[in-house]
């Protein structure tokens, strides 16, 4: 059985830990590797390596740091297929979807290549007589990233390209469920010429995470994962004096107004609900239909579309299926138990994804596309994140009721509205309580030069990922007020300094 290593100081480094975690191919259900879960001492050693690399990297000119990232981007593009295959085999998502994840991650690398511009600060001449003022955006030191299983390339790329471009060094703790693609990114960074120790990968579980949250040498922690862990990470890191951003779970609603283009709605909803087997933090898991006619027509169309869907292994199958399995057996069981629960709670199960098998892949962790109608807000299948291919249709009598549903929900990651009426869309944009909003766009994931993040319990901490917030998160601002020449003499002034 292959044991996956850490990557520290630009070298694959095998952990000596006796704790191991299995890595599966979810399409076949076979264990394909194991990953050693690093000890606290190994995690501390990785932080030490990153700390030692900081002195030189932080003083390296921003243009030189950016050039390493330009090279890294070219290497990822050259090796895109290998990377996509690593993602698909361990995560289960289909190959072309894995390629899409890489593209969205690379956009953050492109943004980070512009760091000389993005971090150049501000300058004001003559803020007082002969006095000028400017800001410096300086790196923090060692930063840590902790990522979820569902985007093993894109989510780490939300974090480390901006962090290292800003002059920080980094310790990345990927998900133990699918760490190979993140490890491969570390190899490509080394090949791109990133100095040893600037980017390190430590595999592990809570033991490693707790070191990253408490070790005084770590200055900032960037986390993406489920809400309970996000809350824990944010509160522990903050209590230990660190800067923290922690993105959590989601339950994204799509509002369908009676004037929306029905064909566009169905096509958009199919991809947004079932793409990547629903294991996306921006997946649409609730369709809010305004009016019974909208709901009845939508259910009929969705049933037809679902009947055409192909589900299968993410790689090695032609033509490529629309969606693959979910990530582990435990997760498959969790999703199936939510379907049981929905039935018990009285939702109308229109398409049942239980007892779903794929020929030749009988042991794979598959869940068929599932559709519930007449879901209500007091049901747990509505309130909780299922993170699988399960779409809940909720019926609302009007726009206000639909908006209220979203605003009352615990989560506020993404949302969208489908309508041809600009007035309704504008009201939605202004009043909906969610961080990322789509208008006739089902998955409104912001581009890298904007910021990614939700509201409410989908995020802990004020700053979102990448874009201007990313640069703010990974730099510390210093404001200089200076007088040149020093020839101007003034007497002692015991009052608050003001411009006279
Ligand atoms: P998870 O919370 O189980 O794990 C995330 C990371 O935390 C992993 O690296 C894991 O090893 C670590 N971890 C797990 N338990 C821990 C503990 N007790 N103490 C310390 N660390 C721990 O999440 P997951 O199942 O890997 O990913 C799916 C979740 O991530 C979903 O809730 C999804 O909505 C969320 N997600 C959110 C976003 C977003 O942008 N808001 C993006 C992607 C995924």
Short mmCIF file of C-alpha atoms and ligand atoms in Angstrom, two decimals:
data_model
loop_
_atom_site.label_atom_id
_atom_site.label_comp_id
_atom_site.label_asym_id
_atom_site.label_seq_id
_atom_site.Cartn_x
_atom_site.Cartn_y
_atom_site.Cartn_z
CA UNK A 1 0.00 0.00 0.00
CA UNK A 2 1.42 3.38 -1.02
CA UNK A 3 1.92 5.76 1.92
CA UNK A 4 1.66 9.43 0.96
CA UNK A 5 4.44 11.67 2.25
CA UNK A 6 4.52 15.21 3.51
CA UNK A 7 6.34 17.79 1.38
CA UNK A 8 8.68 19.88 3.50
CA UNK A 9 11.65 22.03 2.48
CA UNK A 10 11.02 21.10 -1.19
CA UNK A 11 11.33 17.37 -0.49
CA UNK A 12 8.91 14.50 -0.08
CA UNK A 13 9.27 13.62 3.61
CA UNK A 14 7.68 10.48 4.99
CA UNK A 15 5.94 11.01 8.32
CA UNK A 16 6.95 8.59 11.10
CA UNK A 17 3.47 8.76 12.62
CA UNK A 18 1.76 5.48 13.45
CA UNK A 19 -1.65 7.08 12.74
CA UNK A 20 -2.76 6.46 9.16
CA UNK A 21 -5.89 7.37 7.21
CA UNK A 22 -7.12 5.48 4.13
CA UNK A 23 -7.43 7.15 0.71
CA UNK A 24 -10.06 5.56 -1.55
CA UNK A 25 -11.00 5.55 -5.19
CA UNK A 26 -14.69 6.35 -4.59
CA UNK A 27 -15.72 4.96 -7.99
CA UNK A 28 -14.47 1.44 -7.17
CA UNK A 29 -14.64 1.65 -3.39
CA UNK A 30 -11.04 0.36 -3.21
CA UNK A 31 -8.43 1.76 -0.89
CA UNK A 32 -5.61 3.03 -3.14
CA UNK A 33 -3.25 4.60 -0.63
CA UNK A 34 -2.86 5.61 2.97
CA UNK A 35 -1.75 8.91 4.35
CA UNK A 36 0.26 9.23 7.55
CA UNK A 37 -1.31 11.73 9.92
CA UNK A 38 1.61 13.82 11.10
CA UNK A 39 2.43 14.16 14.76
CA UNK A 40 2.43 17.46 16.63
CA UNK A 41 6.26 17.42 16.60
CA UNK A 42 6.36 16.92 12.81
CA UNK A 43 3.93 19.81 12.32
CA UNK A 44 6.03 22.01 14.59
CA UNK A 45 9.13 21.07 12.56
CA UNK A 46 7.36 22.14 9.33
CA UNK A 47 6.50 25.48 10.92
CA UNK A 48 10.17 25.83 11.87
CA UNK A 49 11.22 25.23 8.25
CA UNK A 50 8.73 27.85 7.03
CA UNK A 51 9.91 30.31 9.67
CA UNK A 52 13.53 29.88 8.61
CA UNK A 53 12.62 30.53 4.95
CA UNK A 54 10.71 33.71 5.77
CA UNK A 55 13.74 35.97 6.33
CA UNK A 56 14.97 35.70 2.75
CA UNK A 57 11.63 35.22 0.95
CA UNK A 58 10.05 38.26 2.59
CA UNK A 59 12.94 40.43 1.34
CA UNK A 60 12.82 38.98 -2.19
CA UNK A 61 11.46 41.66 -4.55
CA UNK A 62 7.79 41.19 -5.37
CA UNK A 63 8.53 40.96 -9.11
CA UNK A 64 10.87 38.01 -8.49
CA UNK A 65 8.24 36.29 -6.32
CA UNK A 66 5.70 36.88 -9.08
CA UNK A 67 8.03 35.34 -11.67
CA UNK A 68 8.08 32.08 -9.71
CA UNK A 69 4.29 32.08 -9.85
CA UNK A 70 4.29 32.74 -13.62
CA UNK A 71 6.51 29.67 -14.02
CA UNK A 72 4.27 27.66 -11.66
CA UNK A 73 1.21 28.61 -13.71
CA UNK A 74 2.91 27.34 -16.89
CA UNK A 75 3.85 24.06 -15.17
CA UNK A 76 0.31 23.50 -13.90
CA UNK A 77 -0.99 24.09 -17.43
CA UNK A 78 1.55 21.63 -18.86
CA UNK A 79 0.55 19.00 -16.29
CA UNK A 80 -3.15 19.78 -16.15
CA UNK A 81 -4.30 16.30 -17.23
CA UNK A 82 -2.17 14.51 -14.66
CA UNK A 83 -3.45 16.87 -11.94
CA UNK A 84 -7.08 16.43 -13.05
CA UNK A 85 -6.68 12.66 -12.96
CA UNK A 86 -5.27 12.76 -9.42
CA UNK A 87 -8.28 14.85 -8.33
CA UNK A 88 -10.79 12.64 -10.09
CA UNK A 89 -9.38 9.33 -8.81
CA UNK A 90 -9.34 10.35 -5.14
CA UNK A 91 -12.35 12.70 -5.06
CA UNK A 92 -14.62 11.04 -7.60
CA UNK A 93 -15.62 14.12 -9.64
CA UNK A 94 -15.55 13.74 -13.41
CA UNK A 95 -12.33 14.58 -15.27
CA UNK A 96 -13.62 17.68 -17.09
CA UNK A 97 -15.00 19.06 -13.81
CA UNK A 98 -11.58 18.48 -12.21
CA UNK A 99 -10.04 20.44 -15.10
CA UNK A 100 -12.51 23.25 -14.42
CA UNK A 101 -11.43 23.29 -10.78
CA UNK A 102 -7.81 23.68 -11.90
CA UNK A 103 -8.74 26.58 -14.20
CA UNK A 104 -10.50 28.41 -11.36
CA UNK A 105 -7.47 27.85 -9.12
CA UNK A 106 -5.09 29.09 -11.82
CA UNK A 107 -7.07 32.32 -12.04
CA UNK A 108 -5.96 33.05 -8.48
CA UNK A 109 -2.36 32.33 -9.49
CA UNK A 110 -2.82 34.83 -12.34
CA UNK A 111 -4.16 37.37 -9.86
CA UNK A 112 -1.21 36.71 -7.53
CA UNK A 113 1.21 37.27 -10.44
CA UNK A 114 0.06 40.91 -10.29
CA UNK A 115 1.26 41.27 -6.69
CA UNK A 116 3.77 44.08 -7.40
CA UNK A 117 0.77 46.22 -8.34
CA UNK A 118 -1.70 44.82 -5.80
CA UNK A 119 0.60 45.36 -2.81
CA UNK A 120 2.22 48.67 -3.67
CA UNK A 121 0.38 50.72 -1.05
CA UNK A 122 -0.56 54.40 -1.11
CA UNK A 123 1.32 57.70 -0.97
CA UNK A 124 0.20 61.20 0.00
CA UNK A 125 2.43 64.20 -0.51
CA UNK A 126 2.22 67.08 1.97
CA UNK A 127 -0.20 65.66 4.51
CA UNK A 128 1.27 68.48 6.64
CA UNK A 129 3.82 71.14 5.89
CA UNK A 130 6.80 69.22 4.52
CA UNK A 131 5.27 65.98 5.74
CA UNK A 132 4.48 63.00 3.47
CA UNK A 133 2.64 59.81 4.28
CA UNK A 134 2.74 56.34 2.71
CA UNK A 135 1.62 52.82 3.48
CA UNK A 136 3.63 49.62 3.38
CA UNK A 137 1.90 46.26 2.97
CA UNK A 138 4.29 43.85 4.60
CA UNK A 139 4.15 40.07 4.84
CA UNK A 140 3.07 38.50 8.11
CA UNK A 141 5.43 35.53 8.48
CA UNK A 142 4.38 31.86 8.54
CA UNK A 143 0.77 31.38 7.37
CA UNK A 144 -1.25 28.17 7.50
CA UNK A 145 -3.95 26.79 5.21
CA UNK A 146 -6.41 24.01 6.07
CA UNK A 147 -8.57 22.78 3.21
CA UNK A 148 -11.60 20.50 2.62
CA UNK A 149 -11.87 17.43 0.42
CA UNK A 150 -14.16 18.89 -2.22
CA UNK A 151 -11.67 21.13 -4.05
CA UNK A 152 -8.22 19.69 -3.32
CA UNK A 153 -6.57 22.00 -5.90
CA UNK A 154 -8.78 25.07 -6.14
CA UNK A 155 -9.24 25.79 -2.42
CA UNK A 156 -5.50 25.56 -1.55
CA UNK A 157 -5.00 27.87 -4.56
CA UNK A 158 -7.42 30.38 -3.00
CA UNK A 159 -4.87 30.61 -0.19
CA UNK A 160 -1.20 29.98 -0.93
CA UNK A 161 -0.60 31.88 -4.23
CA UNK A 162 -1.63 35.21 -2.67
CA UNK A 163 0.09 34.38 0.63
CA UNK A 164 3.47 33.55 -0.90
CA UNK A 165 3.22 36.32 -3.51
CA UNK A 166 2.89 38.75 -0.58
CA UNK A 167 6.16 37.38 0.86
CA UNK A 168 4.85 34.96 3.47
CA UNK A 169 5.85 31.34 3.88
CA UNK A 170 3.20 28.67 4.14
CA UNK A 171 2.22 25.37 5.76
CA UNK A 172 -0.70 23.68 3.98
CA UNK A 173 -2.79 20.96 5.64
CA UNK A 174 -4.92 19.35 2.91
CA UNK A 175 -7.88 17.06 3.46
CA UNK A 176 -6.73 13.60 4.47
CA UNK A 177 -9.35 12.15 2.06
CA UNK A 178 -7.66 13.30 -1.19
CA UNK A 179 -4.23 14.83 -0.57
CA UNK A 180 -2.31 13.69 -3.71
CA UNK A 181 -3.20 16.61 -5.99
CA UNK A 182 -2.23 19.17 -3.32
CA UNK A 183 1.10 17.35 -2.86
CA UNK A 184 1.65 17.50 -6.60
CA UNK A 185 1.15 21.29 -6.52
CA UNK A 186 4.01 21.46 -3.99
CA UNK A 187 6.27 19.52 -6.39
CA UNK A 188 5.40 21.90 -9.22
CA UNK A 189 6.12 24.94 -7.03
CA UNK A 190 9.57 23.51 -6.26
CA UNK A 191 10.13 22.88 -9.97
CA UNK A 192 9.10 26.48 -10.67
CA UNK A 193 12.00 27.64 -8.50
CA UNK A 194 10.24 28.42 -5.22
CA UNK A 195 12.98 28.42 -2.56
CA UNK A 196 12.95 25.51 -0.11
CA UNK A 197 10.76 26.00 2.94
CA UNK A 198 8.48 28.66 1.43
CA UNK A 199 5.64 26.19 0.78
CA UNK A 200 5.24 23.01 2.81
CA UNK A 201 2.50 20.38 2.95
CA UNK A 202 1.76 18.55 6.19
CA UNK A 203 -0.85 15.81 6.09
CA UNK A 204 -2.76 15.29 9.28
CA UNK A 205 -5.88 15.50 11.37
CA UNK A 206 -6.94 17.50 14.43
CA UNK A 207 -3.54 16.94 16.06
CA UNK A 208 -1.73 18.85 13.26
CA UNK A 209 -4.49 21.43 12.93
CA UNK A 210 -4.30 22.21 16.65
CA UNK A 211 -0.57 22.89 16.35
CA UNK A 212 -1.23 25.28 13.44
CA UNK A 213 -3.89 27.07 15.52
CA UNK A 214 -1.79 27.47 18.65
CA UNK A 215 1.92 27.64 17.68
CA UNK A 216 3.03 31.24 18.26
CA UNK A 217 5.17 31.20 15.10
CA UNK A 218 2.04 30.93 12.88
CA UNK A 219 0.71 34.41 12.15
CA UNK A 220 -2.45 33.69 10.12
CA UNK A 221 -4.77 30.78 9.47
CA UNK A 222 -6.94 30.39 6.39
CA UNK A 223 -9.55 27.63 6.62
CA UNK A 224 -12.28 26.18 4.39
CA UNK A 225 -14.51 23.30 5.51
CA UNK A 226 -17.67 22.53 7.46
CA UNK A 227 -19.24 25.12 9.78
CA UNK A 228 -18.55 23.44 13.15
CA UNK A 229 -14.84 23.07 12.32
CA UNK A 230 -14.69 26.57 10.79
CA UNK A 231 -16.07 28.02 14.00
CA UNK A 232 -13.59 26.03 16.08
CA UNK A 233 -10.67 27.05 13.86
CA UNK A 234 -11.64 30.73 13.93
CA UNK A 235 -12.18 30.91 17.68
CA UNK A 236 -9.04 28.91 18.56
CA UNK A 237 -6.77 30.77 16.14
CA UNK A 238 -8.16 34.14 17.27
CA UNK A 239 -7.80 33.24 20.95
CA UNK A 240 -4.16 32.48 20.17
CA UNK A 241 -3.59 35.93 18.71
CA UNK A 242 -3.69 34.93 15.04
CA UNK A 243 -5.42 36.50 12.11
CA UNK A 244 -8.05 34.04 10.90
CA UNK A 245 -10.54 33.55 8.09
CA UNK A 246 -12.70 30.41 8.19
CA UNK A 247 -15.24 29.60 5.48
CA UNK A 248 -17.94 27.09 6.40
CA UNK A 249 -20.92 25.20 5.05
CA UNK A 250 -23.78 26.28 2.82
CA UNK A 251 -27.37 25.73 1.73
CA UNK A 252 -27.70 27.74 -1.45
CA UNK A 253 -31.17 28.71 -2.70
CA UNK A 254 -32.18 29.50 -6.26
CA UNK A 255 -35.36 31.58 -6.54
CA UNK A 256 -37.41 30.91 -9.67
CA UNK A 257 -39.85 33.69 -10.54
CA UNK A 258 -42.89 33.00 -12.77
CA UNK A 259 -41.38 35.12 -15.58
CA UNK A 260 -38.08 33.21 -15.71
CA UNK A 261 -37.11 31.39 -18.92
CA UNK A 262 -38.11 27.79 -17.98
CA UNK A 263 -35.57 26.13 -20.25
CA UNK A 264 -32.70 28.21 -18.91
CA UNK A 265 -33.85 27.47 -15.34
CA UNK A 266 -33.90 23.70 -15.78
CA UNK A 267 -30.54 23.50 -17.55
CA UNK A 268 -28.91 25.78 -14.97
CA UNK A 269 -30.43 23.94 -12.04
CA UNK A 270 -29.37 20.48 -13.25
CA UNK A 271 -25.69 21.45 -13.36
CA UNK A 272 -25.82 23.50 -10.18
CA UNK A 273 -27.59 20.80 -8.13
CA UNK A 274 -26.00 17.60 -9.42
CA UNK A 275 -22.60 18.67 -10.82
CA UNK A 276 -19.77 17.17 -8.74
CA UNK A 277 -22.48 15.04 -7.04
CA UNK A 278 -23.61 18.15 -5.12
CA UNK A 279 -20.29 18.30 -3.26
CA UNK A 280 -19.71 21.99 -3.95
CA UNK A 281 -20.08 24.76 -1.40
CA UNK A 282 -21.78 26.77 -4.16
CA UNK A 283 -24.09 23.94 -5.33
CA UNK A 284 -27.77 24.82 -5.41
CA UNK A 285 -29.48 22.51 -2.94
CA UNK A 286 -32.79 24.38 -2.63
CA UNK A 287 -34.98 25.58 -5.54
CA UNK A 288 -37.57 28.07 -4.31
CA UNK A 289 -40.43 28.19 -6.80
CA UNK A 290 -42.66 31.24 -6.64
CA UNK A 291 -46.13 29.85 -7.30
CA UNK A 292 -47.44 26.28 -7.66
CA UNK A 293 -47.47 26.45 -11.47
CA UNK A 294 -43.75 27.21 -11.53
CA UNK A 295 -43.11 24.30 -9.15
CA UNK A 296 -45.29 21.79 -11.03
CA UNK A 297 -43.67 22.61 -14.38
CA UNK A 298 -40.19 22.54 -12.90
CA UNK A 299 -40.73 19.13 -11.28
CA UNK A 300 -41.95 17.67 -14.60
CA UNK A 301 -38.93 19.02 -16.49
CA UNK A 302 -36.43 18.00 -13.81
CA UNK A 303 -37.80 14.45 -13.78
CA UNK A 304 -37.21 14.22 -17.55
CA UNK A 305 -33.71 15.66 -17.30
CA UNK A 306 -32.73 13.43 -14.37
CA UNK A 307 -33.87 10.38 -16.34
CA UNK A 308 -31.26 11.30 -19.00
CA UNK A 309 -28.41 11.75 -16.54
CA UNK A 310 -25.40 9.47 -16.70
CA UNK A 311 -23.69 8.62 -13.45
CA UNK A 312 -20.39 6.76 -13.37
CA UNK A 313 -16.67 6.78 -12.66
CA UNK A 314 -15.00 10.17 -13.01
CA UNK A 315 -12.18 8.90 -15.26
CA UNK A 316 -11.74 6.15 -17.83
CA UNK A 317 -15.34 6.05 -19.04
CA UNK A 318 -16.48 7.30 -22.47
CA UNK A 319 -18.65 9.23 -22.93
CA UNK A 320 -17.92 11.01 -19.70
CA UNK A 321 -20.76 10.74 -17.14
CA UNK A 322 -22.45 13.86 -15.79
CA UNK A 323 -21.56 13.06 -12.21
CA UNK A 324 -19.44 10.63 -10.21
CA UNK A 325 -19.68 9.06 -6.77
CA UNK A 326 -19.46 10.87 -3.43
CA UNK A 327 -16.14 10.89 -1.64
CA UNK A 328 -16.32 8.09 0.97
CA UNK A 329 -18.58 5.30 2.16
CA UNK A 330 -19.27 7.24 5.36
CA UNK A 331 -20.36 10.25 3.32
CA UNK A 332 -22.52 8.06 1.07
CA UNK A 333 -24.25 6.68 4.17
CA UNK A 334 -24.78 10.18 5.53
CA UNK A 335 -26.39 11.39 2.29
CA UNK A 336 -28.60 8.27 2.12
CA UNK A 337 -29.70 8.79 5.71
CA UNK A 338 -30.79 12.33 4.81
CA UNK A 339 -32.96 10.91 2.02
CA UNK A 340 -34.56 8.53 4.55
CA UNK A 341 -35.07 11.50 6.85
CA UNK A 342 -36.74 13.62 4.16
CA UNK A 343 -39.24 10.83 3.55
CA UNK A 344 -39.89 10.55 7.29
CA UNK A 345 -40.36 14.30 7.58
CA UNK A 346 -43.08 14.20 4.92
CA UNK A 347 -41.30 15.65 1.87
CA UNK A 348 -42.45 14.28 -1.47
CA UNK A 349 -39.66 12.06 -2.88
CA UNK A 350 -40.00 12.51 -6.64
CA UNK A 351 -36.73 10.86 -7.71
CA UNK A 352 -35.08 8.40 -5.32
CA UNK A 353 -31.29 8.06 -5.50
CA UNK A 354 -31.09 5.28 -2.92
CA UNK A 355 -30.14 1.70 -3.95
CA UNK A 356 -28.29 3.16 -6.90
CA UNK A 357 -25.56 1.06 -8.54
CA UNK A 358 -23.34 1.55 -11.56
CA UNK A 359 -22.55 -1.50 -13.72
CA UNK A 360 -18.96 -2.60 -13.22
CA UNK A 361 -18.61 -0.30 -10.18
CA UNK A 362 -20.90 -2.08 -7.73
CA UNK A 363 -18.75 -1.18 -4.71
CA UNK A 364 -18.45 2.52 -5.61
CA UNK A 365 -19.84 5.21 -3.30
CA UNK A 366 -22.65 6.26 -5.63
CA UNK A 367 -25.84 8.08 -4.74
CA UNK A 368 -28.29 8.65 -7.57
CA UNK A 369 -29.65 12.12 -8.31
CA UNK A 370 -32.45 12.74 -5.83
CA UNK A 371 -35.33 15.20 -5.99
CA UNK A 372 -37.68 16.21 -3.18
CA UNK A 373 -40.78 18.36 -3.70
CA UNK A 374 -42.90 20.12 -1.07
CA UNK A 375 -40.03 20.57 1.34
CA UNK A 376 -40.83 23.01 4.12
CA UNK A 377 -38.64 25.20 6.28
CA UNK A 378 -39.14 23.22 9.48
CA UNK A 379 -37.63 20.05 7.96
CA UNK A 380 -34.03 19.11 8.74
CA UNK A 381 -33.43 18.25 5.06
CA UNK A 382 -34.09 21.94 4.41
CA UNK A 383 -32.14 23.33 7.34
CA UNK A 384 -28.98 21.21 7.22
CA UNK A 385 -26.24 20.87 4.62
CA UNK A 386 -26.48 17.43 2.95
CA UNK A 387 -23.55 17.92 0.53
CA UNK A 388 -24.74 15.31 -1.96
CA UNK A 389 -26.87 15.07 -5.12
CA UNK A 390 -30.13 15.94 -3.34
CA UNK A 391 -32.25 18.86 -4.55
CA UNK A 392 -35.12 20.17 -2.40
CA UNK A 393 -37.95 22.12 -4.03
CA UNK A 394 -39.70 24.57 -1.71
CA UNK A 395 -42.88 26.37 -2.78
CA UNK A 396 -43.31 30.07 -1.91
CA UNK A 397 -46.40 32.16 -2.58
CA UNK A 398 -44.52 35.31 -3.63
CA UNK A 399 -41.11 36.97 -3.92
CA UNK A 400 -41.18 38.32 -0.36
CA UNK A 401 -41.72 34.85 1.10
CA UNK A 402 -38.88 33.46 -1.05
CA UNK A 403 -36.52 36.23 0.07
CA UNK A 404 -37.50 35.75 3.71
CA UNK A 405 -36.68 32.03 3.52
CA UNK A 406 -33.13 32.78 2.39
CA UNK A 407 -32.65 35.55 4.89
CA UNK A 408 -33.85 33.39 7.79
CA UNK A 409 -31.55 30.49 6.89
CA UNK A 410 -28.51 29.78 9.07
CA UNK A 411 -26.18 29.83 6.04
CA UNK A 412 -25.59 32.61 3.52
CA UNK A 413 -22.89 31.47 1.14
CA UNK A 414 -24.34 31.85 -2.38
CA UNK A 415 -27.79 32.35 -3.88
CA UNK A 416 -29.35 33.18 -7.21
CA UNK A 417 -32.53 34.41 -8.78
CA UNK A 418 -33.95 33.62 -12.21
CA UNK A 419 -36.24 36.31 -13.57
CA UNK A 420 -36.67 38.59 -16.60
CA UNK A 421 -37.73 41.50 -14.40
CA UNK A 422 -34.98 43.99 -13.53
CA UNK A 423 -36.96 45.45 -10.65
CA UNK A 424 -37.27 42.09 -8.87
CA UNK A 425 -33.62 41.27 -9.54
CA UNK A 426 -32.54 44.61 -8.11
CA UNK A 427 -34.59 44.12 -4.95
CA UNK A 428 -33.04 40.68 -4.57
CA UNK A 429 -29.46 41.97 -5.02
CA UNK A 430 -29.98 44.68 -2.46
CA UNK A 431 -31.86 42.79 0.23
CA UNK A 432 -30.72 39.17 0.16
CA UNK A 433 -28.47 38.09 3.04
CA UNK A 434 -25.80 36.07 1.24
CA UNK A 435 -22.23 36.79 0.22
CA UNK A 436 -22.37 35.77 -3.46
CA UNK A 437 -25.43 36.50 -5.57
CA UNK A 438 -26.32 35.36 -9.09
CA UNK A 439 -28.88 36.94 -11.39
CA UNK A 440 -29.75 34.35 -14.03
CA UNK A 441 -26.38 32.78 -13.12
CA UNK A 442 -26.74 29.58 -11.09
CA UNK A 443 -23.28 29.34 -9.48
CA UNK A 444 -22.03 32.90 -8.95
CA UNK A 445 -18.43 32.08 -7.99
CA UNK A 446 -16.54 35.39 -8.17
CA UNK A 447 -13.48 35.71 -10.39
CA UNK A 448 -10.08 35.77 -8.68
CA UNK A 449 -9.77 39.58 -8.77
CA UNK A 450 -13.00 39.82 -6.76
CA UNK A 451 -13.41 38.17 -3.35
CA UNK A 452 -15.02 34.82 -2.48
CA UNK A 453 -16.97 34.44 0.74
CA UNK A 454 -20.39 34.07 2.29
CA UNK A 455 -22.37 35.70 5.08
CA UNK A 456 -23.85 34.42 8.35
CA UNK A 457 -22.57 31.01 9.51
CA UNK A 458 -20.92 30.36 6.14
CA UNK A 459 -17.94 32.44 7.25
CA UNK A 460 -16.09 33.43 10.40
CA UNK A 461 -13.85 36.49 10.11
CA UNK A 462 -14.20 39.75 8.19
CA UNK A 463 -12.01 39.09 5.14
CA UNK A 464 -12.97 36.89 2.19
CA UNK A 465 -10.68 34.80 -0.03
CA UNK A 466 -8.53 36.20 -2.85
CA UNK A 467 -9.02 39.53 -4.66
CA UNK A 468 -8.31 42.68 -2.60
CA UNK A 469 -9.35 40.92 0.65
CA UNK A 470 -6.77 38.19 -0.02
CA UNK A 471 -3.97 40.75 -0.22
CA UNK A 472 -5.26 42.50 2.93
CA UNK A 473 -5.48 39.20 4.80
CA UNK A 474 -1.92 38.16 3.97
CA UNK A 475 -0.27 41.55 4.60
CA UNK A 476 0.07 43.84 7.57
CA UNK A 477 -0.32 47.52 6.84
CA UNK A 478 2.09 50.09 8.18
CA UNK A 479 1.51 53.82 7.70
CA UNK A 480 4.58 56.05 7.63
CA UNK A 481 4.42 59.77 8.33
CA UNK A 482 7.73 61.47 7.55
CA UNK A 483 9.33 64.87 7.33
CA UNK A 484 12.08 65.52 4.78
CA UNK A 485 14.08 67.65 4.92
CA UNK A 486 14.47 67.81 8.67
CA UNK A 487 15.38 71.52 8.50
CA UNK A 488 11.92 72.69 9.59
CA UNK A 489 12.14 73.16 13.35
CA UNK A 490 9.11 73.30 15.58
CA UNK A 491 8.85 73.71 19.34
CA UNK A 492 7.41 71.02 21.60
CA UNK A 493 3.65 70.73 21.09
CA UNK A 494 1.71 68.88 23.76
CA UNK A 495 -1.61 68.95 21.88
CA UNK A 496 -2.93 66.36 19.45
CA UNK A 497 -1.02 66.85 16.14
CA UNK A 498 -3.33 68.62 13.67
CA UNK A 499 -2.88 70.62 10.49
CA UNK A 500 -2.91 74.27 11.45
P1 LIG B 1 -14.31 19.26 7.21
O1 LIG B 1 -14.70 20.41 8.05
O2 LIG B 1 -14.63 17.89 7.69
O3 LIG B 1 -12.70 19.26 7.00
C1 LIG B 1 -12.03 20.41 6.56
C2 LIG B 1 -10.60 20.36 7.09
O4 LIG B 1 -10.63 20.39 8.52
C3 LIG B 1 -9.85 19.10 6.69
O5 LIG B 1 -8.51 19.45 6.36
C4 LIG B 1 -9.90 18.25 7.94
O6 LIG B 1 -8.79 17.40 8.09
C5 LIG B 1 -9.93 19.28 9.06
N1 LIG B 1 -10.66 18.80 10.24
C6 LIG B 1 -11.71 17.93 10.28
N2 LIG B 1 -12.12 17.75 11.55
C7 LIG B 1 -11.33 18.53 12.32
C8 LIG B 1 -11.28 18.77 13.74
N3 LIG B 1 -12.13 18.19 14.60
N4 LIG B 1 -10.36 19.63 14.21
C9 LIG B 1 -9.50 20.24 13.35
N5 LIG B 1 -9.50 20.04 12.01
C10 LIG B 1 -10.40 19.20 11.50
O7 LIG B 1 -14.90 19.52 5.75
P2 LIG B 1 -14.93 18.54 4.49
O8 LIG B 1 -15.91 17.45 4.72
O9 LIG B 1 -13.54 18.16 4.10
O10 LIG B 1 -15.46 19.53 3.35
C11 LIG B 1 -16.82 19.78 3.10
C12 LIG B 1 -17.29 21.02 3.80
O11 LIG B 1 -16.54 22.15 3.37
C13 LIG B 1 -18.75 21.37 3.48
O12 LIG B 1 -19.37 21.79 4.66
C14 LIG B 1 -18.64 22.51 2.49
O13 LIG B 1 -19.74 23.38 2.44
C15 LIG B 1 -17.43 23.21 3.01
N6 LIG B 1 -16.83 24.06 2.00
C16 LIG B 1 -17.06 25.40 2.10
C17 LIG B 1 -16.55 26.25 1.15
C18 LIG B 1 -16.80 27.73 1.25
O14 LIG B 1 -16.22 28.44 0.46
N7 LIG B 1 -17.60 28.22 2.16
C19 LIG B 1 -15.80 25.74 0.08
C20 LIG B 1 -15.58 24.37 0.01
C21 LIG B 1 -16.11 23.54 0.99
#
